[in-house]
Amino acid sequence: MKTVDIVERIEGEAKLICQWDKEKISDVKIQFLNFRGFEFILKDKPILDALVYTPRICGICGQAHLKATVEAIEDIYKNHNEELTLTNKAKLLREIGLNIEIIDSHIKWFYMFIMPDIVKFSNNSLEEYSALKGKKWLEASSIASETIKSLAVIAGQWPHTSYMVPGGVVSDPTLLDLVTMQNYMDQAIRFYENSLIGTNLDTYLSFNKSEDLYKVKGDLKDFITISFENGFEKIGKSYNRHLVLGDSLSFEKGKISRKLTKNIDYENIEEFTTNSFDIDKSKVSKEAYTWSKTALYANSFYETGPLSRAVVQNRSFVSDIHKHYNDSMFTRVLARMDELGFLLSKTKELIQQININEESFIKPKVSLKDFHYGIGQSSVEACRGSLYHDVEIENGIISKYDVITPTVWNLGPGIDNKLSTSQKAIVGIDSLEKAKLILRSFDVCSVCTTH
Amino acid sequence: MNNKIKKPKIVWLQAITCNGNTHSLLSANANRLKLFLDSFDLVYHPSLTTDTLLNDLLIEKNEIDFLLVEGAITSNKDFFQISDQGINEALKKLVLKSKYLIAIGSCASYGGVHQKFEQNDDICGLTDALDETDISYLTHPIINLTGCPVHPEWIFQTLFSLKEYKKVPLDEKGRPKEIYSYLAHHGCTRNEYFEWKVEAKSFGLKEGCLFYEQGCRGPMTHSNCNKILWNDVNTKTRAGMPCIGCTEFDFPRNNMLETKKNIGIPDEVPLGVTKRAYLSLAGVAKTFKIDRLNEKIIK
């Protein structure tokens, strides 16, 4: 038997084609049928315009794309032995902006994109979670819009600003601006404490073993209860291999296959189009079924995202839960909400570290137009995982721009009889509804996947 | 609440988009968003609602009051499919059931960033995608709410106005006059620097105007960003980022973060001013050496 289903509410849509054998999914194809061609759009554009274009790859993680672009450009300088100096203030303002975007996305994702579906598996009627009407949905949308104001203070607006430029940032916040940002963070922390976890943030951050799950209250407890009632801790398991490409004050890079290594080499990243469409129709193989490409690290599929970040960084609570339940759907969702708490605390700390007397921007001495040829690479941690940019310029004009988004790592097609991360997580499942939930536990972003 | 009064029905369709306008809407002032959800019946949004699927809407005969479209349109099914059909097919079916058609953002209005994907040569905005027959049942000309993204308040103001007064006056590019008669320049906290021709020495400063070096399009971009503020708190130009003209027909242009100049003079001058007049004025203004404007604001 074969079923074809359209999955919405994933920032676009995907088609899930399942092959069934004895009431279990024996094969699955995830199709993304929309293609916007950003890598083609960027070609032949002046390199600095990429700062305006790439945030528009995605309305949710635009700041991650901006940071990846600005760091790839700075890598071009570095490769010409013209490394730019960044003040600590500029570095902090960039990372804080990106973190706030992740915080906003995590709040929205839990309440707006996944809980309205998770509660359908509950034995109780949880109407408070219903989209657009439910009390919790409205509360979450309210706190998300308050939280993102703290980013607008330094970036001018959200979504779609280009406040990071080679050499620093364009803004110069005052002390009161920083206090305002702290206030918005405090509001978000209160929401996290009162609504999501039902306990004090510091108490929560001291949780370090899976038994502490019983101490979690609030809306996250609803999720935990529904998960154990439905066995979500047993489904959605994939290779349990994890990848974090981005390095920052908040995250550590590294990978786990059998064991953890902090050594990451961009040379090991490969992208394949064997099962993907090509804009040149004559090159499309018979096997092609999606616009997403396949991304591999050292010839293997890796998962990327909050769960991977937590285990690579060895954050104790999630790491211990992971020891018990591996990369299950339950662990994946829980890790995302755990990261929300971690980032709220971390970001507040980073704001406190800013010294307003430092420069925000130090003008590069050399123009990119002066480089006959240049290459640069970068990677940052976006809401959904590792984002990688690889750019090549000639006389200041983009000759090649390659982007690998987190969702390509997680949701791209399998290759050479190897199932991709998400395919492997879905195969063996006994219901289409669960399969769709597993798919969405990766926090799918359709627009990013097919950029 | 009086449930007997039927709320106007809104359908939000997504075409070729980054979802930026959706997230702009979701980042709206919470009270405004709540009032909006209480006053209208948002029956379908691909990212949000759970009750209705696009397919139901396409099949059913019920009328739609407001059809909101986010994203550019294409007839090319190879590059874009939604619920097993081309986006232009779905759009045409829905427009025939709708009273008002509103382009949400610059992509839906004129093609925007997505129109730069030249390998698909028929990406366009709503007006170009539809012909007379398609729009024959609309009770109002197509409304273009430009911006990349659109400000959520522009959506609310337009919808509430239409609900109350049935029409809004539009400019020659189909944009509501009351939003787009302003320039992004109006209300910018850097205006005094502009008046006295004091340029920003570099990025990363509170002081100075971004028009002379950093490419700011504030004086020639129709929008009221600096009047209503983004996320209730700020704007790009106030923060220190040049306006990139994202509400205009020609967005995105090339070299958006620098000012094109000719013998040291900006190639384009503020809207409605001749170059000659601008130069005389600038010359005079520059003779005023106002110390206050050449120092740090906070010392």
Coordinates of N, CA and C in Angstrom, one line a residue, chain B residues 87-253:
Chain B
I87 N 0.6 27.4 -8.4 CA 0.1 28.5 -7.5 C -0.8 29.4 -8.3
N88 N -0.6 29.6 -9.6 CA -1.4 30.6 -10.3 C -2.8 30.0 -10.5
E89 N -2.9 28.6 -10.6 CA -4.2 28.0 -10.8 C -5.0 28.2 -9.5
A90 N -4.3 27.9 -8.4 CA -5.0 28.0 -7.1 C -5.4 29.5 -6.8
L91 N -4.5 30.4 -7.2 CA -4.8 31.8 -7.0 C -6.1 32.2 -7.8
K92 N -6.1 31.8 -9.1 CA -7.3 32.2 -9.9 C -8.6 31.7 -9.4
K93 N -8.6 30.4 -8.9 CA -9.8 29.8 -8.4 C -10.3 30.6 -7.1
L94 N -9.3 31.0 -6.3 CA -9.7 31.7 -5.1 C -10.1 33.2 -5.3
V95 N -9.5 33.8 -6.3 CA -9.8 35.2 -6.6 C -11.2 35.3 -7.0
L96 N -11.7 34.3 -7.8 CA -13.1 34.4 -8.3 C -14.1 34.3 -7.2
K97 N -13.7 33.9 -6.0 CA -14.6 33.8 -4.9 C -14.5 34.9 -3.9
S98 N -13.5 35.8 -4.3 CA -13.2 36.8 -3.3 C -13.7 38.2 -3.6
K99 N -13.9 39.0 -2.5 CA -14.3 40.4 -2.7 C -13.1 41.3 -2.8
Y100 N -12.2 41.1 -2.0 CA -11.0 42.0 -1.9 C -9.7 41.1 -2.1
L101 N -8.8 41.6 -2.9 CA -7.5 40.9 -3.1 C -6.4 41.8 -2.6
I102 N -5.6 41.3 -1.6 CA -4.5 42.2 -1.1 C -3.2 41.5 -1.2
A103 N -2.2 42.2 -1.8 CA -0.9 41.6 -1.9 C -0.2 42.0 -0.6
I104 N 0.3 40.9 0.1 CA 1.0 41.1 1.3 C 2.5 41.1 1.1
G105 N 3.1 42.2 1.0 CA 4.6 42.3 0.8 C 5.0 42.6 -0.6
S106 N 6.2 42.9 -0.8 CA 6.7 43.3 -2.1 C 6.7 42.2 -3.1
C107 N 6.9 40.9 -2.7 CA 6.9 39.8 -3.7 C 5.5 39.6 -4.3
A108 N 4.5 39.7 -3.5 CA 3.1 39.5 -4.0 C 2.7 40.8 -4.8
S109 N 3.3 41.9 -4.4 CA 3.0 43.1 -5.2 C 3.6 43.2 -6.5
Y110 N 4.9 43.0 -6.5 CA 5.7 43.2 -7.8 C 6.6 42.1 -8.2
G111 N 6.7 41.1 -7.4 CA 7.7 40.0 -7.7 C 8.8 40.0 -6.7
G112 N 9.2 41.2 -6.3 CA 10.3 41.4 -5.2 C 11.5 40.6 -5.5
V113 N 12.1 40.1 -4.4 CA 13.4 39.4 -4.4 C 13.2 38.1 -5.3
H114 N 12.1 37.5 -5.3 CA 11.9 36.2 -6.0 C 11.9 36.4 -7.5
Q115 N 11.6 37.6 -7.9 CA 11.6 37.9 -9.4 C 13.0 37.9 -9.9
K116 N 14.0 38.0 -9.0 CA 15.4 38.0 -9.4 C 15.9 36.6 -9.8
F117 N 15.0 35.6 -9.6 CA 15.4 34.2 -10.0 C 15.1 34.1 -11.5
E118 N 16.0 34.5 -12.3 CA 15.8 34.7 -13.7 C 15.6 33.4 -14.5
Q119 N 16.0 32.3 -13.9 CA 15.9 31.0 -14.6 C 14.4 30.6 -14.7
N120 N 13.6 31.2 -13.8 CA 12.1 31.0 -14.0 C 11.6 32.4 -14.4
D121 N 11.4 32.6 -15.7 CA 11.2 33.9 -16.2 C 9.7 34.5 -16.1
D122 N 8.8 33.7 -15.4 CA 7.5 34.3 -15.3 C 7.1 34.6 -13.9
I123 N 8.1 34.9 -13.0 CA 7.7 35.2 -11.6 C 7.2 36.7 -11.6
C124 N 6.1 36.9 -11.0 CA 5.6 38.3 -11.0 C 4.7 38.5 -9.8
G125 N 4.2 39.7 -9.7 CA 3.2 40.0 -8.6 C 1.8 39.8 -9.0
L126 N 0.9 40.0 -8.2 CA -0.5 39.6 -8.4 C -1.1 40.4 -9.6
T127 N -0.9 41.6 -9.8 CA -1.5 42.4 -10.8 C -1.0 41.9 -12.2
D128 N 0.2 41.5 -12.3 CA 0.7 40.9 -13.6 C 0.2 39.5 -13.8
A129 N -0.1 38.8 -12.7 CA -0.5 37.4 -12.9 C -1.9 37.2 -13.3
L130 N -2.7 38.3 -13.0 CA -4.2 38.1 -13.2 C -4.6 39.0 -14.4
D131 N -5.6 38.5 -15.1 CA -6.2 39.4 -16.2 C -7.6 39.8 -15.8
E132 N -8.2 40.6 -16.7 CA -9.5 41.2 -16.4 C -10.6 40.2 -15.9
T133 N -10.6 39.1 -16.6 CA -11.6 38.1 -16.3 C -11.4 37.5 -14.9
D134 N -10.1 37.3 -14.5 CA -9.8 36.8 -13.2 C -10.3 37.7 -12.1
I135 N -10.2 39.0 -12.3 CA -10.5 39.9 -11.2 C -11.9 40.5 -11.4
S136 N -12.7 40.0 -12.3 CA -14.0 40.6 -12.6 C -14.9 40.7 -11.4
Y137 N -14.8 39.8 -10.4 CA -15.8 39.8 -9.3 C -15.3 40.6 -8.1
L138 N -14.0 41.1 -8.2 CA -13.5 41.9 -7.1 C -14.3 43.2 -6.9
T139 N -14.6 43.6 -5.7 CA -15.3 44.8 -5.5 C -14.4 46.0 -5.4
H140 N -13.1 45.8 -5.5 CA -12.1 46.8 -5.2 C -10.9 46.5 -6.0
P141 N -10.1 47.5 -6.5 CA -8.9 47.2 -7.2 C -7.9 46.5 -6.3
I142 N -7.0 45.7 -6.9 CA -6.0 45.0 -6.1 C -5.2 46.0 -5.2
I143 N -5.0 45.6 -3.9 CA -4.3 46.5 -3.0 C -2.9 46.0 -2.8
N144 N -1.9 46.8 -3.1 CA -0.5 46.3 -2.8 C 0.0 46.9 -1.5
L145 N 0.2 46.0 -0.6 CA 0.9 46.4 0.7 C 2.3 46.0 0.5
T146 N 3.1 46.9 0.0 CA 4.5 46.5 -0.3 C 5.3 46.6 1.0
G147 N 6.6 46.1 0.9 CA 7.5 46.1 2.0 C 8.1 44.7 2.1
C148 N 9.3 44.6 2.5 CA 10.0 43.3 2.6 C 10.6 43.2 3.9
P149 N 9.8 42.8 4.9 CA 8.4 42.4 4.8 C 7.4 43.6 5.0
V150 N 6.2 43.3 5.0 CA 5.2 44.3 5.2 C 5.0 44.5 6.7
H151 N 4.8 45.8 7.1 CA 4.6 46.0 8.5 C 3.2 45.5 9.0
P152 N 3.1 44.7 10.1 CA 1.8 44.2 10.4 C 0.7 45.2 10.6
E153 N 1.1 46.4 11.0 CA 0.1 47.4 11.3 C -0.5 47.9 9.9
W154 N 0.2 47.8 8.8 CA -0.3 48.2 7.5 C -1.4 47.2 7.1
I155 N -1.2 45.9 7.5 CA -2.2 44.9 7.2 C -3.5 45.2 8.0
F156 N -3.3 45.4 9.3 CA -4.5 45.7 10.2 C -5.2 47.0 9.7
Q157 N -4.5 48.0 9.5 CA -5.1 49.3 9.2 C -5.9 49.1 7.9
T158 N -5.4 48.4 6.9 CA -6.0 48.3 5.6 C -7.3 47.4 5.8
L159 N -7.2 46.3 6.5 CA -8.3 45.4 6.7 C -9.4 46.1 7.5
F160 N -9.1 46.8 8.6 CA -10.1 47.4 9.4 C -10.8 48.6 8.6
S161 N -10.0 49.3 7.8 CA -10.5 50.4 7.0 C -11.5 49.8 6.0
L162 N -11.1 48.7 5.3 CA -12.0 48.1 4.3 C -13.3 47.6 5.0
K163 N -13.2 47.0 6.1 CA -14.3 46.5 6.9 C -15.3 47.7 7.2
E164 N -14.7 48.8 7.6 CA -15.5 49.9 8.0 C -16.0 50.8 6.8
Y165 N -15.1 51.1 5.9 CA -15.5 52.0 4.8 C -15.5 51.4 3.4
K166 N -15.3 50.2 3.3 CA -15.4 49.4 2.0 C -14.3 49.8 1.0
K167 N -13.6 50.9 1.1 CA -12.6 51.2 0.2 C -11.4 52.0 0.8
V168 N -10.3 51.9 0.2 CA -9.2 52.8 0.6 C -8.6 53.4 -0.6
P169 N -8.2 54.7 -0.6 CA -7.6 55.4 -1.7 C -6.2 54.8 -2.0
L170 N -6.0 54.5 -3.3 CA -4.7 54.0 -3.6 C -3.9 54.9 -4.5
D171 N -2.5 54.8 -4.4 CA -1.7 55.6 -5.3 C -1.6 54.9 -6.7
E172 N -0.8 55.4 -7.6 CA -0.7 54.9 -8.9 C -0.1 53.5 -9.0
K173 N 0.6 53.1 -7.9 CA 1.1 51.7 -7.8 C 0.3 50.8 -7.0
G174 N -0.9 51.2 -6.7 CA -1.9 50.3 -6.1 C -1.7 50.2 -4.5
R175 N -0.9 51.2 -4.0 CA -0.7 51.1 -2.5 C -1.6 52.1 -1.8
P176 N -2.0 51.8 -0.6 CA -2.9 52.7 0.1 C -2.1 54.1 0.3
K177 N -2.8 55.2 -0.1 CA -2.1 56.5 0.0 C -1.8 56.9 1.4
E178 N -2.6 56.5 2.3 CA -2.4 57.0 3.7 C -1.1 56.3 4.3
I179 N -0.7 55.2 3.8 CA 0.6 54.6 4.3 C 1.7 55.0 3.4
Y180 N 1.6 55.0 2.1 CA 2.7 55.2 1.2 C 2.9 56.6 0.7
S181 N 2.1 57.6 1.2 CA 2.4 59.0 0.8 C 3.6 59.5 1.6
Y182 N 3.8 58.9 2.7 CA 5.0 59.3 3.5 C 6.2 58.8 2.9
L183 N 7.3 59.3 3.4 CA 8.6 58.7 3.0 C 9.2 58.1 4.2
A184 N 10.1 57.1 4.0 CA 10.7 56.4 5.2 C 11.5 57.5 6.0
H185 N 11.9 58.5 5.3 CA 12.6 59.6 5.9 C 11.8 60.4 7.0
H186 N 10.5 60.5 6.8 CA 9.7 61.2 7.8 C 9.8 60.5 9.2
G187 N 10.2 61.3 10.1 CA 10.3 60.8 11.5 C 11.6 60.1 11.8
C188 N 12.5 60.1 10.9 CA 13.8 59.4 11.2 C 14.5 60.3 12.2
T189 N 15.1 59.7 13.2 CA 15.8 60.4 14.2 C 17.1 61.1 13.7
R190 N 17.5 60.7 12.5 CA 18.7 61.3 11.9 C 18.4 62.5 11.0
N191 N 17.1 62.9 11.0 CA 16.7 64.0 10.1 C 17.5 65.3 10.2
E192 N 17.8 65.6 11.4 CA 18.5 66.9 11.6 C 19.9 66.9 10.9
Y193 N 20.5 65.7 11.0 CA 21.8 65.5 10.3 C 21.6 65.7 8.8
F194 N 20.4 65.2 8.3 CA 20.2 65.3 6.9 C 20.0 66.8 6.5
E195 N 19.2 67.5 7.3 CA 19.0 69.0 7.1 C 20.3 69.7 6.9
W196 N 21.2 69.5 7.8 CA 22.5 70.3 7.8 C 23.6 69.5 7.1
K197 N 23.2 68.5 6.4 CA 24.2 67.8 5.5 C 25.4 67.2 6.3
V198 N 25.1 66.7 7.5 CA 26.2 66.0 8.3 C 26.1 64.5 8.0
E199 N 27.1 64.0 7.4 CA 27.0 62.6 7.1 C 27.5 61.7 8.2
A200 N 27.0 60.5 8.3 CA 27.6 59.5 9.3 C 29.0 59.2 8.9
K201 N 29.9 59.3 9.8 CA 31.3 59.0 9.5 C 31.5 57.5 9.1
S202 N 30.7 56.7 9.7 CA 30.8 55.3 9.4 C 29.6 54.6 9.9
F203 N 29.5 53.3 9.7 CA 28.4 52.5 10.4 C 28.7 52.5 11.9
G204 N 27.7 52.1 12.6 CA 27.9 51.9 14.1 C 27.9 53.1 14.9
L205 N 27.3 54.2 14.4 CA 27.2 55.4 15.1 C 25.7 55.9 15.2
K206 N 25.4 56.6 16.3 CA 24.1 57.2 16.5 C 24.0 58.5 15.7
E207 N 25.2 59.0 15.4 CA 25.3 60.4 14.8 C 25.5 60.3 13.3
G208 N 24.8 61.2 12.6 CA 25.0 61.4 11.2 C 23.9 60.8 10.3
C209 N 23.8 61.3 9.1 CA 22.8 60.8 8.1 C 23.4 59.7 7.2
L210 N 22.7 58.7 6.9 CA 23.2 57.6 6.2 C 22.9 57.8 4.7
F211 N 22.4 58.9 4.3 CA 22.1 59.2 2.9 C 23.3 59.4 2.0
Y212 N 24.3 60.0 2.5 CA 25.4 60.5 1.7 C 26.4 59.4 1.4
E213 N 26.6 58.4 2.2 CA 27.6 57.4 2.0 C 27.0 55.9 2.0
Q214 N 26.1 55.7 2.9 CA 25.7 54.3 3.2 C 24.5 53.8 2.4
G215 N 24.1 54.7 1.4 CA 23.1 54.2 0.5 C 21.6 54.4 1.0
C216 N 21.4 55.1 2.0 CA 20.0 55.2 2.6 C 19.0 55.8 1.6
R217 N 17.9 55.1 1.4 CA 16.9 55.5 0.4 C 15.7 56.2 1.1
G218 N 15.9 56.5 2.4 CA 14.8 57.1 3.2 C 14.1 58.3 2.5
P219 N 14.9 59.2 1.8 CA 14.3 60.4 1.2 C 13.6 60.1 -0.1
M220 N 13.7 58.9 -0.6 CA 13.0 58.5 -1.8 C 12.2 57.2 -1.8
T221 N 11.9 56.8 -0.6 CA 11.1 55.5 -0.4 C 9.8 55.8 0.3
H222 N 8.7 55.3 -0.4 CA 7.4 55.6 0.1 C 7.1 54.5 1.2
S223 N 7.0 55.0 2.4 CA 6.6 54.1 3.6 C 6.6 55.0 4.8
N224 N 5.8 54.5 5.8 CA 5.8 55.3 7.0 C 6.4 54.6 8.2
C225 N 7.5 53.8 7.9 CA 8.3 53.1 8.9 C 8.6 53.9 10.1
N226 N 9.1 55.1 9.8 CA 9.5 56.0 11.0 C 8.4 56.7 11.6
K227 N 7.2 56.5 11.2 CA 6.0 57.1 11.8 C 5.3 56.1 12.7
I228 N 5.3 54.8 12.3 CA 4.7 53.8 13.2 C 5.6 52.8 13.9
L229 N 6.9 52.9 13.5 CA 7.9 52.0 14.1 C 7.7 50.5 14.0
W230 N 8.8 49.8 13.9 CA 8.8 48.4 13.7 C 8.8 47.7 15.1
N231 N 8.1 46.7 15.3 CA 8.0 45.9 16.5 C 7.7 46.9 17.7
D232 N 7.1 48.0 17.4 CA 6.7 49.0 18.3 C 7.9 49.9 18.8
V233 N 9.1 49.5 18.5 CA 10.2 50.1 19.2 C 11.3 50.9 18.3
N234 N 11.4 50.5 17.0 CA 12.5 51.0 16.3 C 12.3 51.0 14.8
T235 N 13.3 51.5 14.0 CA 13.4 51.3 12.6 C 14.8 51.0 12.2
K236 N 15.0 50.6 11.0 CA 16.3 50.3 10.5 C 17.2 51.6 10.6
T237 N 16.6 52.7 10.0 CA 17.4 53.9 9.9 C 17.7 54.5 11.3
R238 N 16.8 54.4 12.2 CA 17.1 54.9 13.6 C 18.2 54.0 14.2
A239 N 18.2 52.7 13.9 CA 19.2 51.9 14.5 C 20.6 52.1 13.9
G240 N 20.6 52.5 12.6 CA 21.8 52.7 11.9 C 22.0 52.0 10.6
M241 N 20.9 51.3 10.2 CA 21.0 50.6 8.9 C 20.3 51.5 7.9
P242 N 21.0 51.7 6.7 CA 20.3 52.5 5.7 C 19.0 51.8 5.2
C243 N 18.1 52.7 4.8 CA 16.8 52.2 4.2 C 17.2 51.6 2.8
I244 N 16.7 50.4 2.5 CA 17.1 49.8 1.3 C 16.0 49.9 0.2
G245 N 15.0 50.7 0.6 CA 13.9 50.9 -0.4 C 13.0 49.7 -0.6
C246 N 12.7 48.9 0.4 CA 12.1 47.6 0.2 C 10.6 47.7 -0.1
T247 N 10.0 49.0 0.0 CA 8.6 49.1 -0.4 C 8.4 49.6 -1.8
E248 N 9.5 49.7 -2.5 CA 9.4 50.3 -3.9 C 9.4 49.2 -5.0
F249 N 9.0 49.6 -6.1 CA 8.8 48.7 -7.3 C 10.1 48.1 -7.7
D250 N 11.2 48.8 -7.5 CA 12.5 48.4 -8.0 C 13.4 47.6 -7.0
F251 N 12.7 47.2 -5.9 CA 13.5 46.5 -4.8 C 13.6 45.0 -5.3
P252 N 14.8 44.4 -5.1 CA 16.0 44.9 -4.6 C 16.9 45.4 -5.8
R253 N 17.6 46.6 -5.5 CA 18.5 47.1 -6.5 C 19.9 46.6 -6.2

